[in-house]
PDB file of C-alpha atoms and ligand atoms in Angstrom:
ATOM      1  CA  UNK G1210      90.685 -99.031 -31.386  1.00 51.00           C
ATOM      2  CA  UNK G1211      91.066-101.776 -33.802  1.00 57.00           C
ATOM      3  CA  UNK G1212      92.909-104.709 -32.861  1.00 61.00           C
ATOM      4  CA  UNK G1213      94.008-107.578 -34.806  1.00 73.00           C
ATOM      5  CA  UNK G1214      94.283-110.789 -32.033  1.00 77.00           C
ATOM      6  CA  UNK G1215      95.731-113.155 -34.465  1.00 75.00           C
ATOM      7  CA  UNK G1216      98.664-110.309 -35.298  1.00 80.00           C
ATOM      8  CA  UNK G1217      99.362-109.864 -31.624  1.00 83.00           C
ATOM      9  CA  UNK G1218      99.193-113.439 -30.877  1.00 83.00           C
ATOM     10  CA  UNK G1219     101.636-113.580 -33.305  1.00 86.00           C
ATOM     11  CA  UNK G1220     104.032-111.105 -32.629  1.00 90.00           C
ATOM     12  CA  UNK G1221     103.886-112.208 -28.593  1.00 92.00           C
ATOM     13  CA  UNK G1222     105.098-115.384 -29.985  1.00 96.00           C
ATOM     14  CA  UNK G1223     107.914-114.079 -32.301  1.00 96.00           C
ATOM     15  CA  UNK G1224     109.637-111.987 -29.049  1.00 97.00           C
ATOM     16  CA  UNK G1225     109.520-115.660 -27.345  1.00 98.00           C
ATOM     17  CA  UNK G1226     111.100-117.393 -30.544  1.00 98.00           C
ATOM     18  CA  UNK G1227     113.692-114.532 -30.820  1.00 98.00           C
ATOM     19  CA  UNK G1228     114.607-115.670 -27.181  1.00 98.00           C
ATOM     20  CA  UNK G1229     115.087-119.372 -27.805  1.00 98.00           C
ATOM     21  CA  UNK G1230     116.539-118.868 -30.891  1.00 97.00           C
ATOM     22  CA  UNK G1231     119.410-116.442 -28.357  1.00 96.00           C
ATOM     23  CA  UNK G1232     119.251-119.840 -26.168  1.00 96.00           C
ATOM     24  CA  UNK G1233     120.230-121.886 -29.023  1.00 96.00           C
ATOM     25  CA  UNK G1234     122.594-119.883 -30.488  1.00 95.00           C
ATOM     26  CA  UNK G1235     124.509-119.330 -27.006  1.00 94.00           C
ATOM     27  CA  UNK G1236     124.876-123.116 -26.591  1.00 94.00           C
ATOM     28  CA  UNK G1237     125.998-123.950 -29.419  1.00 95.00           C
ATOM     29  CA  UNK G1238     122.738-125.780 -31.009  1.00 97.00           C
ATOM     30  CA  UNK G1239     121.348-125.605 -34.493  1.00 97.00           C
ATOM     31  CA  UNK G1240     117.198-126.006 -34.596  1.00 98.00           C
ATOM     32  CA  UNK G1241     115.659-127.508 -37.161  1.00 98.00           C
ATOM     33  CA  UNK G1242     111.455-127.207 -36.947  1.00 98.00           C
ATOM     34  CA  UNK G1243     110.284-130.854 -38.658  1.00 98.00           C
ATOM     35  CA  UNK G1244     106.778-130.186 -40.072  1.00 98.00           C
ATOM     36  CA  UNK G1245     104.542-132.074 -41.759  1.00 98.00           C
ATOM     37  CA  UNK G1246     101.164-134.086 -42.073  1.00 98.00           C
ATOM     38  CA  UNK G1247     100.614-136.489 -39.475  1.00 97.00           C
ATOM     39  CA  UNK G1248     101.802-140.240 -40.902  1.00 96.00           C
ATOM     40  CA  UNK G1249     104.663-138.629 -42.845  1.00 97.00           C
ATOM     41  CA  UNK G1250     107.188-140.161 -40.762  1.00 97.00           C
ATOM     42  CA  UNK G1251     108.687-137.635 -38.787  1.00 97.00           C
ATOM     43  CA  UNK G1252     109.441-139.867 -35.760  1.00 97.00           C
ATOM     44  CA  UNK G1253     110.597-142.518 -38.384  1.00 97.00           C
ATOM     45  CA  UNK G1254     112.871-140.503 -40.078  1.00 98.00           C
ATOM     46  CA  UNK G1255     114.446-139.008 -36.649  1.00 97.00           C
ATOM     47  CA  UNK G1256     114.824-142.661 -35.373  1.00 96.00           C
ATOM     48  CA  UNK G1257     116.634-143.601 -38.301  1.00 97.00           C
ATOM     49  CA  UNK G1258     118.715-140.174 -38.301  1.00 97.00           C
ATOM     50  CA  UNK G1259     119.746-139.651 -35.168  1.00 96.00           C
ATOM     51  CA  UNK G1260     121.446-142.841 -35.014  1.00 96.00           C
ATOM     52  CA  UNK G1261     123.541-141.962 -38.604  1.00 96.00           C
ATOM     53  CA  UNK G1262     124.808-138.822 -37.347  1.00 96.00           C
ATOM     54  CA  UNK G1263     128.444-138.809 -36.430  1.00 92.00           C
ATOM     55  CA  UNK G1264     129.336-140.802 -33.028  1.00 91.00           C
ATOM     56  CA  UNK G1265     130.590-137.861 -31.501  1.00 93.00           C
ATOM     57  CA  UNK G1266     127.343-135.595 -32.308  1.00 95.00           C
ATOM     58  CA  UNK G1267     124.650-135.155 -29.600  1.00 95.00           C
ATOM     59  CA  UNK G1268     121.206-135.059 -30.521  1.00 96.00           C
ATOM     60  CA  UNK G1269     118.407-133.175 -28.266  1.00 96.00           C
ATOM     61  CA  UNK G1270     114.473-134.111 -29.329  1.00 97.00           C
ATOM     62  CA  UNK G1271     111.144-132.065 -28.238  1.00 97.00           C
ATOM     63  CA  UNK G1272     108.231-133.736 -29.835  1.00 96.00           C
ATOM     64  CA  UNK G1273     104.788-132.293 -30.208  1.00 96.00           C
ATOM     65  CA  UNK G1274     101.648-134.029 -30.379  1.00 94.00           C
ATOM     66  CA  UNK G1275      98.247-133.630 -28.960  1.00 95.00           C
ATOM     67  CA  UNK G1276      98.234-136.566 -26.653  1.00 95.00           C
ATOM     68  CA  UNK G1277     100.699-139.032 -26.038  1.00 94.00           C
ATOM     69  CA  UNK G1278     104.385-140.232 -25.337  1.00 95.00           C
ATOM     70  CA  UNK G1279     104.433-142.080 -27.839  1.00 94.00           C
ATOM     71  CA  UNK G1280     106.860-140.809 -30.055  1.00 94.00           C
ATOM     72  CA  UNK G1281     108.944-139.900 -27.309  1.00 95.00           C
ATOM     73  CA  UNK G1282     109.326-143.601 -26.434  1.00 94.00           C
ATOM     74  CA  UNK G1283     110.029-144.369 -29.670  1.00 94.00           C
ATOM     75  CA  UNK G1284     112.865-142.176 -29.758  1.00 93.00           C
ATOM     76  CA  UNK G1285     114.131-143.005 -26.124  1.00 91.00           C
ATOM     77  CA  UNK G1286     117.686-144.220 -25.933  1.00 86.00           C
ATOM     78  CA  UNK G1287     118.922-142.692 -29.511  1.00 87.00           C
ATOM     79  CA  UNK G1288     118.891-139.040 -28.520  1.00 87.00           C
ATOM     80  CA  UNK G1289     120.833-137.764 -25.369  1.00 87.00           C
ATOM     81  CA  UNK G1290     117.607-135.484 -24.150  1.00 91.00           C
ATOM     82  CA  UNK G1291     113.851-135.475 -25.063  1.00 93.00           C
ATOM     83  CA  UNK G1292     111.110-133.883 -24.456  1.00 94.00           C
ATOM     84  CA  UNK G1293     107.241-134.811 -25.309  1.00 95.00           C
ATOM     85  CA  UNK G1294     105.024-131.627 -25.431  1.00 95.00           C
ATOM     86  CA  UNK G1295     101.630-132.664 -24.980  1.00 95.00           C
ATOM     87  CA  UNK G1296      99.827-129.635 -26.427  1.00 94.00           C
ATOM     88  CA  UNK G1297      96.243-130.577 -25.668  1.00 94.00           C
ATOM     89  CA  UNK G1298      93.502-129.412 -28.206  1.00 93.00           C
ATOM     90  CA  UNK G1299      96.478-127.345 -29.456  1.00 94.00           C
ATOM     91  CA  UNK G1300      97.326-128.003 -33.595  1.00 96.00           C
ATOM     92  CA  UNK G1301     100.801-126.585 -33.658  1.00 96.00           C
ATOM     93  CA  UNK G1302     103.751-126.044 -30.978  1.00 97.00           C
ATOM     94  CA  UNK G1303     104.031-122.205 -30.268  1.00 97.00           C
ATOM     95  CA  UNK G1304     107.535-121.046 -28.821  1.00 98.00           C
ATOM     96  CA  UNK G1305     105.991-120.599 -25.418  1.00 97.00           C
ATOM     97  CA  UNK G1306     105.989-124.882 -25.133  1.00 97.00           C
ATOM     98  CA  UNK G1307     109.424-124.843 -26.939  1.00 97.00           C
ATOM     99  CA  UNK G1308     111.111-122.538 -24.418  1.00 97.00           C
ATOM    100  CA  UNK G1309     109.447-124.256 -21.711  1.00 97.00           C
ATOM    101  CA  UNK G1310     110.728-127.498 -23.604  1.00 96.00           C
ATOM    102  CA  UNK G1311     114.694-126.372 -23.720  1.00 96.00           C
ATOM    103  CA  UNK G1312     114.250-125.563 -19.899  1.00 95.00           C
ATOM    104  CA  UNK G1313     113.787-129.340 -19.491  1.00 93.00           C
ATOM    105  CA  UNK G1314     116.593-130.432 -22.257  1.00 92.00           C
ATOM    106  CA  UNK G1315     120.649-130.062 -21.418  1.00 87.00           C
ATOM    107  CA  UNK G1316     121.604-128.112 -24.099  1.00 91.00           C
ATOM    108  CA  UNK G1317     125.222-128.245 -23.646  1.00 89.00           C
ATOM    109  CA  UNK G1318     127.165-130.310 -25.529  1.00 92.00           C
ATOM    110  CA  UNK G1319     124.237-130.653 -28.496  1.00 96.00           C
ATOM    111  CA  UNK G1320     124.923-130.286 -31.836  1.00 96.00           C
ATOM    112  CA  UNK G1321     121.406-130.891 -33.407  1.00 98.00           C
ATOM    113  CA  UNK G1322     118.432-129.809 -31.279  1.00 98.00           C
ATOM    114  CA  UNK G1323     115.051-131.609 -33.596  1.00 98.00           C
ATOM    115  CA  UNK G1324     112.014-130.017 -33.002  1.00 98.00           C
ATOM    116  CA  UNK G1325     109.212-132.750 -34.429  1.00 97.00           C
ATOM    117  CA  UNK G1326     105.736-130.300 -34.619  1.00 98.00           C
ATOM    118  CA  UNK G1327     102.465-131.606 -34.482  1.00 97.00           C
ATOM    119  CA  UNK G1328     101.298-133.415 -37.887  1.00 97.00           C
ATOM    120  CA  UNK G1329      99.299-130.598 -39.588  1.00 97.00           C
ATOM    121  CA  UNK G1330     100.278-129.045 -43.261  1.00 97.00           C
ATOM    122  CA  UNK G1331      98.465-125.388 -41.992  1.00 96.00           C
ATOM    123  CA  UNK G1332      99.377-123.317 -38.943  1.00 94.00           C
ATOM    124  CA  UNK G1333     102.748-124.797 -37.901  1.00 96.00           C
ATOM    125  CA  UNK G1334     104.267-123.558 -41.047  1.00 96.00           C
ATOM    126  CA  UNK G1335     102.922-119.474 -39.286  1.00 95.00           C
ATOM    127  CA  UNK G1336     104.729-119.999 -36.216  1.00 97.00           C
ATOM    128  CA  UNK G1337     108.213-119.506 -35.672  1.00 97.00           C
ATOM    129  CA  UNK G1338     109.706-121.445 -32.641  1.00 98.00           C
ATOM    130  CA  UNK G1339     113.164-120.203 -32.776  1.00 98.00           C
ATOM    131  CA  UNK G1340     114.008-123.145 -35.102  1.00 98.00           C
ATOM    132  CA  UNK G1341     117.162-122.264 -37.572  1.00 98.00           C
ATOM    133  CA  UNK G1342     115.565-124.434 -40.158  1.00 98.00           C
ATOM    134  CA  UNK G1343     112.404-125.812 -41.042  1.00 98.00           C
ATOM    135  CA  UNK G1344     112.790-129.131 -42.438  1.00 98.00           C
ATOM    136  CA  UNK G1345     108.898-130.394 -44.088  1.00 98.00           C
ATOM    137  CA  UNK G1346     108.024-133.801 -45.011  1.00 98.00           C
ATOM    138  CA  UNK G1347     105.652-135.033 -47.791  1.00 98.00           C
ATOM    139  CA  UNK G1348     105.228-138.911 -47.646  1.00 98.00           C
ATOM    140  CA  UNK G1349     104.039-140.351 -51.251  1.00 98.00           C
ATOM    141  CA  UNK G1350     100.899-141.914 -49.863  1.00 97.00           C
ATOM    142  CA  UNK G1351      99.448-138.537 -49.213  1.00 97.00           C
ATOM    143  CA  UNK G1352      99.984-137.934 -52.952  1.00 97.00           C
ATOM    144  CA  UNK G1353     101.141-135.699 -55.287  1.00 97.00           C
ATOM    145  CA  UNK G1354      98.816-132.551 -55.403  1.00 97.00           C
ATOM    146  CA  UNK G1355     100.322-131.680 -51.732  1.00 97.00           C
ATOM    147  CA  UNK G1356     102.759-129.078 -52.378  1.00 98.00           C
ATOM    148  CA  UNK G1357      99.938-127.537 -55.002  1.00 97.00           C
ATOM    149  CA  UNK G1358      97.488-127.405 -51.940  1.00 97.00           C
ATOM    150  CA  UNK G1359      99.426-126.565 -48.926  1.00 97.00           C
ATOM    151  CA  UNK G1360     101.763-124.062 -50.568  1.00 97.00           C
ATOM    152  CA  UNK G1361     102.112-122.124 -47.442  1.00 97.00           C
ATOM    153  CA  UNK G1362     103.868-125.158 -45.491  1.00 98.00           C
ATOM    154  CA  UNK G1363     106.450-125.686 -48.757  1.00 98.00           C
ATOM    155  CA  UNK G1364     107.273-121.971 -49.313  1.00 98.00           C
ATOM    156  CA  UNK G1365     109.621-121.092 -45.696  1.00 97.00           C
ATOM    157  CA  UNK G1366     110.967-124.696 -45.855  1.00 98.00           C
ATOM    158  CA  UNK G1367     115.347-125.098 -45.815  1.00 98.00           C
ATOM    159  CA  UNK G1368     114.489-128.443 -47.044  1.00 98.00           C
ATOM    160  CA  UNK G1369     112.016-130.688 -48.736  1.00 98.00           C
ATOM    161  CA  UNK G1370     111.744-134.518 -48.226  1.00 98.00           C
ATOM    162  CA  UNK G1371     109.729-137.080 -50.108  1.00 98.00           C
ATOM    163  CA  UNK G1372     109.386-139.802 -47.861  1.00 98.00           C
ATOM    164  CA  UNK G1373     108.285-143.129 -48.312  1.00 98.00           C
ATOM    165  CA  UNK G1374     109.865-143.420 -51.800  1.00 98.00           C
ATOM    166  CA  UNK G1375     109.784-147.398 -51.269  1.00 97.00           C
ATOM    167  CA  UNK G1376     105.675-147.223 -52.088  1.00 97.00           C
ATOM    168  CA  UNK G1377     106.329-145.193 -55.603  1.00 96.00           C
ATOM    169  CA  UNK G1378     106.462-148.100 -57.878  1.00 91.00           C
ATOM    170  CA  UNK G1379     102.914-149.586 -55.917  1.00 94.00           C
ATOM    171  CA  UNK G1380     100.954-146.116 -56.256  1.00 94.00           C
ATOM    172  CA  UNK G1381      99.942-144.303 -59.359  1.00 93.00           C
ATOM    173  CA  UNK G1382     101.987-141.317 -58.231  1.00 95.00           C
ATOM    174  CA  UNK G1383     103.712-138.274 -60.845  1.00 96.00           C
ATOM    175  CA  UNK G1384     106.776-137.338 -59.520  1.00 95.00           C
ATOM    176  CA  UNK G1385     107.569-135.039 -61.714  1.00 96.00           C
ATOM    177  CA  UNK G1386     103.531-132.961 -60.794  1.00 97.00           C
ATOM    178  CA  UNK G1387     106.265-132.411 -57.069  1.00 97.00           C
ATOM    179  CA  UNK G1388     108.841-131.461 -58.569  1.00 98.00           C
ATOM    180  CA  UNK G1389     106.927-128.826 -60.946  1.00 98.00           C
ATOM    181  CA  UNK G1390     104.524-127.382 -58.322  1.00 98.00           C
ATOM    182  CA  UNK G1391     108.141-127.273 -55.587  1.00 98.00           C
ATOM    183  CA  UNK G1392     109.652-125.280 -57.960  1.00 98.00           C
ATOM    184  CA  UNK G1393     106.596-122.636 -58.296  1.00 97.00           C
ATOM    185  CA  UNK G1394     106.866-122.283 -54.325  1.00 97.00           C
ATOM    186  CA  UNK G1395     110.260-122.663 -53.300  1.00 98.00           C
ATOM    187  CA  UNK G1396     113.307-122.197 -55.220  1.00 97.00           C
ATOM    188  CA  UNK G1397     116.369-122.275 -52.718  1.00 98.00           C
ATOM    189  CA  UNK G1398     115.549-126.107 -50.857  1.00 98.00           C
ATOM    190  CA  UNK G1399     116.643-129.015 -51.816  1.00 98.00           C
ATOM    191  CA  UNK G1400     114.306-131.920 -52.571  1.00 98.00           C
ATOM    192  CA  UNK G1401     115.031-135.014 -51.263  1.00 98.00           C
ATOM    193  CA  UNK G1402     113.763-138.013 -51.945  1.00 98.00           C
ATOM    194  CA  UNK G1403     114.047-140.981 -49.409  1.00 98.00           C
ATOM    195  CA  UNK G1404     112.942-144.171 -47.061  1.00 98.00           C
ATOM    196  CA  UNK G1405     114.247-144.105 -43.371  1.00 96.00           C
ATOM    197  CA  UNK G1406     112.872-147.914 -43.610  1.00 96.00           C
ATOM    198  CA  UNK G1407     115.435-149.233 -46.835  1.00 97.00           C
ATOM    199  CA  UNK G1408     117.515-146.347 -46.145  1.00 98.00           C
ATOM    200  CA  UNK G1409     117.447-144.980 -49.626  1.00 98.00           C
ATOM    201  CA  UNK G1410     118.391-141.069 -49.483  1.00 98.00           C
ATOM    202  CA  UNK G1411     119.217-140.988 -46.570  1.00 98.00           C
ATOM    203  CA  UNK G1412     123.216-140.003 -47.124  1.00 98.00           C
ATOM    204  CA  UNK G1413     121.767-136.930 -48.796  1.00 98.00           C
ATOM    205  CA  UNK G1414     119.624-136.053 -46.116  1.00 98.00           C
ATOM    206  CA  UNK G1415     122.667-136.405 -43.371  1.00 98.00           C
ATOM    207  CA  UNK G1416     124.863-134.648 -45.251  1.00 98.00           C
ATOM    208  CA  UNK G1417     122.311-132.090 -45.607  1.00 98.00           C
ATOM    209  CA  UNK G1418     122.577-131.577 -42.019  1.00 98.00           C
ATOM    210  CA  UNK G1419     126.299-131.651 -41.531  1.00 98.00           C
ATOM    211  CA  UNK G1420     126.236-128.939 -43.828  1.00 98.00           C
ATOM    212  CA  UNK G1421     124.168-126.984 -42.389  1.00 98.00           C
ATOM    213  CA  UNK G1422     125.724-127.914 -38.528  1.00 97.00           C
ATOM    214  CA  UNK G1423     128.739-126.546 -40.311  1.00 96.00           C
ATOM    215  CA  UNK G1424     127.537-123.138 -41.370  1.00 95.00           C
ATOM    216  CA  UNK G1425     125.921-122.840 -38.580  1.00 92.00           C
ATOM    217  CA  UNK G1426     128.984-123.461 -36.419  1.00 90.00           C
ATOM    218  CA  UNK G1427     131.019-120.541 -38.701  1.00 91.00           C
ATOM    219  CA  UNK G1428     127.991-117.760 -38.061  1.00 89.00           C
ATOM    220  CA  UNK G1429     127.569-118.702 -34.184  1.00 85.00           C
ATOM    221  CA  UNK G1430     131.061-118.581 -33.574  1.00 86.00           C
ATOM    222  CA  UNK G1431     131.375-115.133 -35.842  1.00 86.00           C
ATOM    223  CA  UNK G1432     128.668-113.531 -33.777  1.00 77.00           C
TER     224      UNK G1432
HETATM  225 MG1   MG T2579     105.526-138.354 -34.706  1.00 57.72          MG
HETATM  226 ZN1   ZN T2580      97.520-124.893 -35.094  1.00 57.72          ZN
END
């Protein structure tokens, strides 16, 4: 009998993502996966986000990373609930440490539940969590040839965001090479470009999300 491992690791993992995503959808929360290198500034831009949303939105965080609280602390006192996932000598978060995650978060009463992956442009991209969307960072210092490289991270993302646009004018960086190889990969998200630290794009990027926490809203209560 021939048996593919990696298939049926996979599919294991898809019947626990279909579950969370069940979770999420009875309480109410929309999922968004954040994936990227590490350095991108996925913590960054969730500090700077989480705080913008509306006063009356609650935010819920589980944060991946091999070792560490680090980011968790970093994030403490902006988000209602949050969870670090230490995942070890593990590269990615699978939806086993995500559903174990939501049994530690209060999901009632949150609107956004952000799911920050571990920093890695390969297998996170394969592994559905139960997210709703998959938001993926690319910071300019990593350069521009990412998208051309990784395409496999760029193709299933909702959204696209080109962080650290405050170092463009200080590294030889072409723009227009993202924009080009984005539109070979990925054809329905949105690029955005933006800096959590001057705050540049970042109106886009939040109304991005009330968008979405409004479509969202229509199909979970239409189900
Ligand atoms: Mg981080
Ligand atoms: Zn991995």
């Amino acid at each position: 009998m021939k048996i593919n491992v990696v298939e049926s690791v996979l599919k294991a993992n898809d019947a626990v993502a279909r579950e969370n995503r069940r979770r999420m959808d009875a309480a109410g929360v929309l999922a968004i996966n954040i994936m990227s290198a590490p350095g991108s500034g996925k913590t960054a831009l969730l500090e700077k986000t989480i705080p913008a949303l509306k006063p009356e939105q609650l935010c819920a965080v589980l944060v991946g990373d091999l070792q560490t609280t680090r980011d968790a602390e970093r994030l403490e006192g902006n988000a209602a609930s949050i969870t670090q996932i230490n995942t070890g000598r593990g590269c990615h978060l699978s939806a086993t440490q995500v559903a174990e995650g939501l049994d530690s978060l209060d999901l009632k009463g949150i609107d956004f539940l952000f799911i920050e992956n571990v920093g890695n442009m390969v297998c996170p991209a394969a592994v559905d969590l139960g997210e709703h969307l998959r938001a993926v960072l690319l910071s300019v210092p990593e350069g521009d040839d990412k998208v051309a490289k990784y395409p496999t991270l760029f193709q299933p993302a909702s959204v696209i965001l080109l962080t650290k646009v405050d170092l463009l004018g200080l590294l030889d960086y072409e723009r227009d090479k993202v924009y080009e190889d984005v539109s070979r990969v990925n054809t329905s998200a949105p690029l955005i470009e933006l800096s959590p630290k001057t705050g540049q794009g970042m109106d886009r990027w939040l109304a991005w999300l009330q968008e979405q926490r409004r479509q969202r809203a229509i199909e979970q209560n239409a189900s």
